[in-house]
Coordinates of C-alpha atoms in Angstrom, one line a residue:
G1 CA 0.0 -0.1 -0.7
N2 CA 1.1 3.7 0.0
A3 CA 2.3 5.9 3.2
F4 CA -0.9 7.7 4.3
Y5 CA -1.0 9.4 8.1
I6 CA -4.1 8.5 10.0
N7 CA -4.8 8.8 14.0
G8 CA -2.1 10.4 14.8
S9 CA 0.3 8.0 13.2
I10 CA 2.0 7.9 9.4
N11 CA 1.6 4.2 8.0
I12 CA 4.0 3.3 5.3
G13 CA 2.9 0.5 2.6
D14 CA 5.4 -1.5 1.0
G15 CA 5.0 0.3 -2.0
C16 CA 2.2 0.8 -4.7
S17 CA 1.0 -1.5 -6.8
S18 CA -1.5 1.7 -9.1
C19 CA 2.0 3.9 -9.3
N20 CA 4.3 0.8 -10.4
I21 CA 6.5 2.0 -7.1
T22 CA 7.5 -1.7 -5.7
V23 CA 9.6 -0.1 -2.4
P24 CA 8.3 1.0 0.5
L25 CA 7.8 5.3 0.1
S26 CA 9.5 5.7 3.0
D27 CA 12.3 8.8 1.3
L28 CA 12.4 12.1 3.5
E29 CA 10.7 13.1 1.3
T30 CA 7.3 11.2 1.6
I31 CA 7.4 10.5 5.1
G32 CA 7.9 14.9 6.3
H33 CA 4.3 15.2 3.8
E34 CA 3.1 12.2 6.5
I35 CA 3.8 13.8 9.3
A36 CA 2.8 17.5 8.1
H37 CA -0.6 15.2 8.3
G38 CA -0.1 15.4 11.5
V39 CA 1.3 18.4 12.2
T40 CA -1.2 20.1 9.9
E41 CA -4.1 18.2 12.0
N42 CA -2.5 20.0 15.3
T43 CA -2.5 23.4 14.5
A44 CA -5.3 24.6 11.2
N45 CA -7.5 20.7 11.2
L46 CA -8.9 22.2 7.3
K47 CA -11.1 19.3 6.8
Y48 CA -10.1 16.6 4.1
Q49 CA -12.1 18.1 2.0
G50 CA -13.1 21.0 -0.6
E51 CA -10.8 23.6 -0.9
S52 CA -9.7 23.1 2.0
G53 CA -8.3 19.7 1.6
A54 CA -6.9 20.5 -1.3
I55 CA -4.8 22.7 1.1
N56 CA -4.0 20.9 3.7
E57 CA -2.6 18.6 1.0
S58 CA -0.4 20.9 -0.4
M59 CA 0.9 22.1 2.9
S60 CA 2.2 18.1 3.4
D61 CA 3.9 18.9 -0.3
I62 CA 5.4 22.5 0.9
F63 CA 7.1 20.9 4.3
G64 CA 7.3 17.2 2.4
V65 CA 10.0 19.3 0.0
T66 CA 11.0 22.0 3.0
I67 CA 12.5 19.2 4.3
A68 CA 14.1 17.7 2.1
E69 CA 15.7 20.4 1.5
Y70 CA 16.8 21.8 4.6
T71 CA 18.1 18.5 5.7
N72 CA 20.1 17.0 2.5
G73 CA 20.2 20.6 0.5
S74 CA 18.5 18.7 -2.5
Y75 CA 15.3 19.0 -2.9
C76 CA 12.6 18.1 -6.3
W77 CA 9.3 19.8 -7.5
E78 CA 8.4 17.7 -8.0
V79 CA 6.4 14.9 -6.3
G80 CA 6.8 11.1 -6.8
C81 CA 10.8 12.0 -8.0
N82 CA 12.5 10.1 -5.9
Y83 CA 10.0 7.0 -7.3
N84 CA 10.6 7.9 -11.3
T85 CA 6.7 8.0 -10.5
I86 CA 5.6 11.4 -10.8
F87 CA 2.4 12.7 -8.9
R88 CA 3.1 16.6 -8.5
R89 CA 4.7 18.7 -10.5
M90 CA 4.8 21.3 -8.6
N91 CA 6.1 24.2 -10.7
D92 CA 4.6 23.4 -13.0
P93 CA 0.7 21.1 -12.3
K94 CA -0.5 22.2 -15.6
S95 CA 2.0 19.5 -17.6
L96 CA 0.0 16.6 -15.6
E97 CA -3.4 18.6 -16.3
M98 CA -3.6 20.3 -12.3
P99 CA -4.6 23.9 -12.3
A100 CA -2.0 27.0 -12.4
F101 CA -4.4 29.3 -11.0
Y102 CA -7.4 29.3 -9.6
K103 CA -10.7 27.9 -10.8
G104 CA -9.0 28.5 -14.1
E105 CA -8.2 26.2 -16.9
Y106 CA -7.8 21.9 -14.7
W107 CA -9.7 22.9 -12.0
F108 CA -11.9 20.6 -10.5
G109 CA -15.0 21.7 -8.7
G110 CA -16.0 19.0 -6.6
A111 CA -13.3 17.1 -4.0
D112 CA -9.8 16.3 -5.2
V113 CA -8.1 17.0 -2.7
H114 CA -5.1 16.6 -5.3
R115 CA -5.3 18.1 -7.6
N116 CA -7.0 21.7 -7.1
S117 CA -3.2 20.8 -4.2
A118 CA -1.5 22.8 -6.8
I119 CA -2.7 25.6 -6.7
G120 CA -0.8 26.1 -2.9
N121 CA 1.4 23.8 -4.2
L122 CA 2.6 26.5 -7.0
W123 CA 2.2 29.2 -4.9
Y124 CA 5.6 28.1 -2.7
Y125 CA 7.2 27.7 -5.9
Y126 CA 7.3 30.9 -6.5
L127 CA 7.3 32.0 -3.7
V128 CA 10.2 29.8 -3.2
E129 CA 11.6 30.5 -6.7
G130 CA 10.3 32.7 -8.2
G131 CA 8.8 33.5 -11.6
E132 CA 7.0 35.4 -14.5
G133 CA 4.7 34.7 -16.8
I134 CA 1.3 35.2 -17.7
S135 CA -1.5 34.3 -16.0
E136 CA -4.6 32.6 -17.6
N137 CA -6.3 36.3 -17.5
A138 CA -4.0 38.2 -19.5
Q139 CA -1.7 39.7 -17.0
K140 CA 2.1 39.8 -16.7
F141 CA 3.4 38.5 -13.5
S142 CA 7.2 38.6 -12.0
I143 CA 7.6 37.4 -8.9
E144 CA 10.9 38.0 -7.0
G145 CA 11.8 34.2 -4.5
I146 CA 12.3 34.8 -1.5
G147 CA 14.2 31.3 -0.8
F148 CA 12.9 28.1 1.2
E149 CA 14.0 29.6 5.2
K150 CA 11.7 32.9 4.2
A151 CA 9.3 31.6 2.2
A152 CA 8.2 28.2 5.3
K153 CA 8.2 30.7 8.5
I154 CA 5.4 32.2 5.7
A155 CA 4.1 28.5 5.5
Y156 CA 3.9 27.9 8.8
R157 CA 2.7 30.7 10.1
T158 CA 0.0 31.1 8.4
L159 CA -0.8 26.9 8.6
S160 CA -0.8 27.9 12.1
Q161 CA -1.9 30.9 14.0
Y162 CA -4.5 31.4 11.1
L163 CA -6.5 29.0 8.6
T164 CA -9.3 27.4 9.9
E165 CA -11.1 24.2 9.5
L166 CA -12.8 25.0 6.5
S167 CA -10.3 27.9 4.8
D168 CA -10.6 28.4 1.2
Y169 CA -7.8 29.3 -1.0
Q170 CA -9.2 33.0 -0.7
A171 CA -8.7 32.5 2.5
Y172 CA -5.5 31.2 2.6
R173 CA -4.6 34.6 0.1
D174 CA -5.3 37.1 2.5
L175 CA -4.6 35.1 6.4
S176 CA -0.8 34.1 3.7
I177 CA 0.3 38.0 2.8
Q178 CA -1.2 38.3 7.8
A179 CA 1.6 36.3 8.7
T180 CA 3.9 38.1 5.9
E181 CA 3.2 41.5 6.9
D182 CA 3.4 39.6 11.2
I183 CA 6.6 37.9 10.1
F184 CA 9.0 40.7 8.3
G185 CA 6.9 43.7 8.4
L186 CA 3.8 45.5 6.4
C187 CA 5.5 47.0 3.1
S188 CA 7.7 44.6 3.0
K189 CA 9.9 42.8 -0.4
E190 CA 8.0 39.0 1.0
V191 CA 5.1 40.4 1.3

């Protein structure tokens, strides 16, 4: 089976037959991802449904990649890269037909928390690395990355101090700005 968190424990299966993974999903990024579900349960307690569930799943991807970078100094923006099976591309969700913009192309209005987690994942990628492009509503954007250390502080403060059980992406946006202002100041470049 797969790796998962439930009722205060992390469960690591011996692989994922539907994904063609024949080894235990026990790399640092996966363990970090599952631990983050426990952190989420004990802070914001984001319900695992709809947008709050997508944010929950994204937070686990965020902290999985951050833990790998912090511990190893190496990381991959592709969830599953350690197994040569890509589940999500945090830096390029559209390549897997996942949304890059809120309620934009590939947005799934139902309960697919993994697909819609791409919104939070791409937010974090841009926060860390920066980037530029054109949004789906034809607006140009250019973002200066602030690195893992600052980005992780923002994500954790947003999760632990502001998000609540049914927070949606609009709340996530607003509350992450508030968390950033708390840490770095009202008119900081991080905001």
